CSV table of C-alpha atoms in Angstrom, one decimal:
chain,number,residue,atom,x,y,z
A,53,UNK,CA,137.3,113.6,75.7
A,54,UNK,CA,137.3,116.0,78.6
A,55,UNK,CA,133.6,116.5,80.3
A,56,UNK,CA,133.5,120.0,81.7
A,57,UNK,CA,134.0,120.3,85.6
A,58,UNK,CA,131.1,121.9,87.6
A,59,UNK,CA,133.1,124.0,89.6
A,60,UNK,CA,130.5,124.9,92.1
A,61,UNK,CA,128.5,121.7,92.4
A,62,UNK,CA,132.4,120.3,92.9
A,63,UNK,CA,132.7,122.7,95.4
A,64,UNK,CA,129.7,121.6,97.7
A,65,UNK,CA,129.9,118.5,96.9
A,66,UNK,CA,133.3,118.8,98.5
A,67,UNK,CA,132.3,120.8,101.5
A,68,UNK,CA,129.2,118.4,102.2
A,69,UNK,CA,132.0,115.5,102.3
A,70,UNK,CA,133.7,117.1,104.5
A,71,UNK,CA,131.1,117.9,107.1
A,72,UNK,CA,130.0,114.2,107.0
A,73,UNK,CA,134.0,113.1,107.7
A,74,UNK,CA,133.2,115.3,110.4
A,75,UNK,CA,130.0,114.8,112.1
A,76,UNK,CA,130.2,112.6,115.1
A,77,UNK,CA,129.0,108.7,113.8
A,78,UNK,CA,127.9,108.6,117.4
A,79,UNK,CA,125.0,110.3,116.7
A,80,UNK,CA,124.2,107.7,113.7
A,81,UNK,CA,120.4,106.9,113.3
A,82,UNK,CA,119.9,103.3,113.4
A,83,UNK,CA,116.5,101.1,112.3
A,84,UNK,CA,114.4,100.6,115.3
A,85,UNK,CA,115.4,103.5,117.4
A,86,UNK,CA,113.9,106.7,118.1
A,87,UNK,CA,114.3,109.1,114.9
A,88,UNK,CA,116.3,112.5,116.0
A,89,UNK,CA,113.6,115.1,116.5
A,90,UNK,CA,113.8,118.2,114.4
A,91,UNK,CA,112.0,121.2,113.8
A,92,UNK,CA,112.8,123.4,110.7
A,93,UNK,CA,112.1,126.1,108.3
A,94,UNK,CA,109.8,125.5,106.1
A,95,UNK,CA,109.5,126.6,102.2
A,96,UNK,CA,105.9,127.6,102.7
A,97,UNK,CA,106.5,129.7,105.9
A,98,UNK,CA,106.4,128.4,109.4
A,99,UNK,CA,108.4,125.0,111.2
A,100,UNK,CA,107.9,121.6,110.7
A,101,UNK,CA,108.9,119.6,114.0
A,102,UNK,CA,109.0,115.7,113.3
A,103,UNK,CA,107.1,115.4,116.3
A,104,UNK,CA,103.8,116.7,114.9
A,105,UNK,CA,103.9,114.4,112.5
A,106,UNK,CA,103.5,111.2,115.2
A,107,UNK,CA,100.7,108.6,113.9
A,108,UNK,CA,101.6,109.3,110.4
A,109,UNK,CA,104.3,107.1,108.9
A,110,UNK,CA,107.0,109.5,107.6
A,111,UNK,CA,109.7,109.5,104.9
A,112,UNK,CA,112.5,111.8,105.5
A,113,UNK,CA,114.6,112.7,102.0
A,114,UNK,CA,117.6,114.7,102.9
A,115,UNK,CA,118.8,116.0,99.1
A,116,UNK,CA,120.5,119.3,97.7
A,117,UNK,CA,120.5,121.1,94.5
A,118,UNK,CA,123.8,119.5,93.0
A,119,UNK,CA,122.4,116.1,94.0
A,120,UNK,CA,122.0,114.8,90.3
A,121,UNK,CA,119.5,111.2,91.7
A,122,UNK,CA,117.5,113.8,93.4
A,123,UNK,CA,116.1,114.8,90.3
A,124,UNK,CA,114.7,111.4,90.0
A,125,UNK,CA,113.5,111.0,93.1
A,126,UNK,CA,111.5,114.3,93.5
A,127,UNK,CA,109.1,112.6,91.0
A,128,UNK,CA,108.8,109.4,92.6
A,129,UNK,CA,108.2,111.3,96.1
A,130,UNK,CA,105.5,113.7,94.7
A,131,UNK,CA,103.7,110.1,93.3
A,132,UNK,CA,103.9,108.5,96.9
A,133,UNK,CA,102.7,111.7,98.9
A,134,UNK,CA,99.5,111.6,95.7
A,135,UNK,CA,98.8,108.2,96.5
A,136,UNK,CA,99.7,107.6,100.5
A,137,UNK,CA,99.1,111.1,102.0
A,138,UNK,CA,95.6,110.4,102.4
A,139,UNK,CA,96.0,107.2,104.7
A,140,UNK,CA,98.7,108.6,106.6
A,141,UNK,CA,102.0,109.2,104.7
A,142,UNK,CA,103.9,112.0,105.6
A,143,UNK,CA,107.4,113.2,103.1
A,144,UNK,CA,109.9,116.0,104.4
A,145,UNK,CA,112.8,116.5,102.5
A,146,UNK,CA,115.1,118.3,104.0
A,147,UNK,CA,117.8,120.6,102.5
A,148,UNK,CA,121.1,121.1,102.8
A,149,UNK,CA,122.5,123.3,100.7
A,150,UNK,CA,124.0,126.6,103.0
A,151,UNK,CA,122.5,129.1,100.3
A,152,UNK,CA,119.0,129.0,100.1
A,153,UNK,CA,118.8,130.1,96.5
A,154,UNK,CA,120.3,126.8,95.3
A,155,UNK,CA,117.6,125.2,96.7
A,156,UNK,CA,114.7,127.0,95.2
A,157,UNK,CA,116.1,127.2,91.7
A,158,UNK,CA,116.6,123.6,92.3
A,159,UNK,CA,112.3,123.5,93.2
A,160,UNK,CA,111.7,125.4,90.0
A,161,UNK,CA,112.6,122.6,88.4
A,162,UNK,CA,111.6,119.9,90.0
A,163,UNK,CA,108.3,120.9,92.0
A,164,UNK,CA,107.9,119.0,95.2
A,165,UNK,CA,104.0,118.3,96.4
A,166,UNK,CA,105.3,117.7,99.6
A,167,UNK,CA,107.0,119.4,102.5
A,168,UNK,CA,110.0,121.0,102.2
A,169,UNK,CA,112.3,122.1,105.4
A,170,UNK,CA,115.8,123.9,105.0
A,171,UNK,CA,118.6,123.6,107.1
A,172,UNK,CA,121.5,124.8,106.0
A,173,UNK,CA,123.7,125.1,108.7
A,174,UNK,CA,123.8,120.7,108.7
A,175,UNK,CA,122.4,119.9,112.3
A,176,UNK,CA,119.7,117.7,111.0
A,177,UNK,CA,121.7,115.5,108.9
A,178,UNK,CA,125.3,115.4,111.3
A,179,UNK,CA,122.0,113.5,113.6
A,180,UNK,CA,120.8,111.2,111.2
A,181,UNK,CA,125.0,110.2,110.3
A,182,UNK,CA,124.3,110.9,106.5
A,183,UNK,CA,126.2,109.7,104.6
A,184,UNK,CA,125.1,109.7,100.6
A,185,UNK,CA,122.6,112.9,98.8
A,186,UNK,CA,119.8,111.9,98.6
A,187,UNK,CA,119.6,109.7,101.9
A,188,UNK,CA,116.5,109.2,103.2
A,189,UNK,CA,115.0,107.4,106.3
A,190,UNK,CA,111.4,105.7,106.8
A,191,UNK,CA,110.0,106.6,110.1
A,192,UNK,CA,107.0,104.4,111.6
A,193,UNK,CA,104.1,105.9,113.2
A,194,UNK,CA,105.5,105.6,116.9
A,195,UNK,CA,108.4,107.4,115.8
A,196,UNK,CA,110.9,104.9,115.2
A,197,UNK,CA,113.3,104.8,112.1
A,198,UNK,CA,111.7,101.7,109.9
A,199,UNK,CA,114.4,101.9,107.4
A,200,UNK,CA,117.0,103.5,105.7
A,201,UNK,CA,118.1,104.6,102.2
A,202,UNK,CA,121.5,105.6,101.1
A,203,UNK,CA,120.9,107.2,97.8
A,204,UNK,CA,117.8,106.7,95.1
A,205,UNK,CA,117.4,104.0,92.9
A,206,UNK,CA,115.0,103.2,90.2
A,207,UNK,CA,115.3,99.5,91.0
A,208,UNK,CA,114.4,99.7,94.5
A,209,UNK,CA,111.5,102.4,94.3
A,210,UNK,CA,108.8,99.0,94.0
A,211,UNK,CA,110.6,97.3,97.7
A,212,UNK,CA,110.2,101.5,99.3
A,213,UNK,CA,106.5,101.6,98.6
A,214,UNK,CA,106.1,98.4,100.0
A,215,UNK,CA,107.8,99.3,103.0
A,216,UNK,CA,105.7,102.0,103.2
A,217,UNK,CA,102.5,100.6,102.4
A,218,UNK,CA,103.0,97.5,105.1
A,219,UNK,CA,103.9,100.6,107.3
A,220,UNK,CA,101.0,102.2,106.8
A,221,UNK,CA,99.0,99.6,107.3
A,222,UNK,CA,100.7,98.6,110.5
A,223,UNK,CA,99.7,102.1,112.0
């Protein structure tokens, strides 16, 4: 049986693989260093700059619309930001796809109650080194990357809320 090819989710698929062959692993975020500082486009209007966010632990999703585990963990981030937003937690996802449409047809679907930032052009994440949709990375309150997550799975969404709850905690 023959599954029918996607032809453009192939295509950025592709092109996303090829900018992360590309982008410069010197740049890589690593656990207990400063988190590269960004400031972005925001779906509500505005910038979000990850320094306004220091004191609050923060969880940085990078995602796109042809991502398919994104779809599962828009949910689980819009329950986090419910339940830890109010002692401190702080999610950005940042997207990546270049057309902007993609992205919000993508949000018509799957509603985030969180922050969304766009970048497009692939600055952001060439910084972090990512290297899986959705990656994401778990920044502590000082700033400093607490952890890292290369793609979304159902089985380790119990071990991410702890992380972030001891995190919180810790602030």
């Amino acid at each position: 049986m023959r599954l029918p090819i996607r032809w453009r989710e192939l295509r950025a698929a592709t092109a996303f693989a090829a900018f992360l062959l590309a982008a410069n692993a010197t740049l890589a975020a690593v656990i207990g260093d400063a988190a590269p500082a960004f400031a972005l486009p925001a779906a509500g209007g505005g910038t979000i700059a990850l320094e306004q966010l220091r004191g609050q632990v923060v969880y940085v999703d990078f995602w796109a619309s042809w991502c398919g585990p994104c779809r599962r963990s828009f949910p689980w981030m819009n329950e986090m930001q419910q339940r830890y937003g109010g002692r401190g937690l702080a999610i950005v996802a940042i997207n990546v796809d270049a057309k902007r449409e993609d992205a919000l047809r993508f949000l018509r679907q799957y509603p985030a109650d969180f922050a969304v930032v766009y970048d497009g052009t692939g600055a952001t994440p060439g910084a972090y080194a990512v290297k899986a949709m959705p990656s994401s990375y778990l920044i502590d309150a000082r700033g400093r990357i607490a952890g890292i997550e290369a793609g979304f799975f159902d089985e380790r969404r119990a071990e991410l809320e702890a992380r972030i709850r001891s995190l919180l905690e810790g602030r």
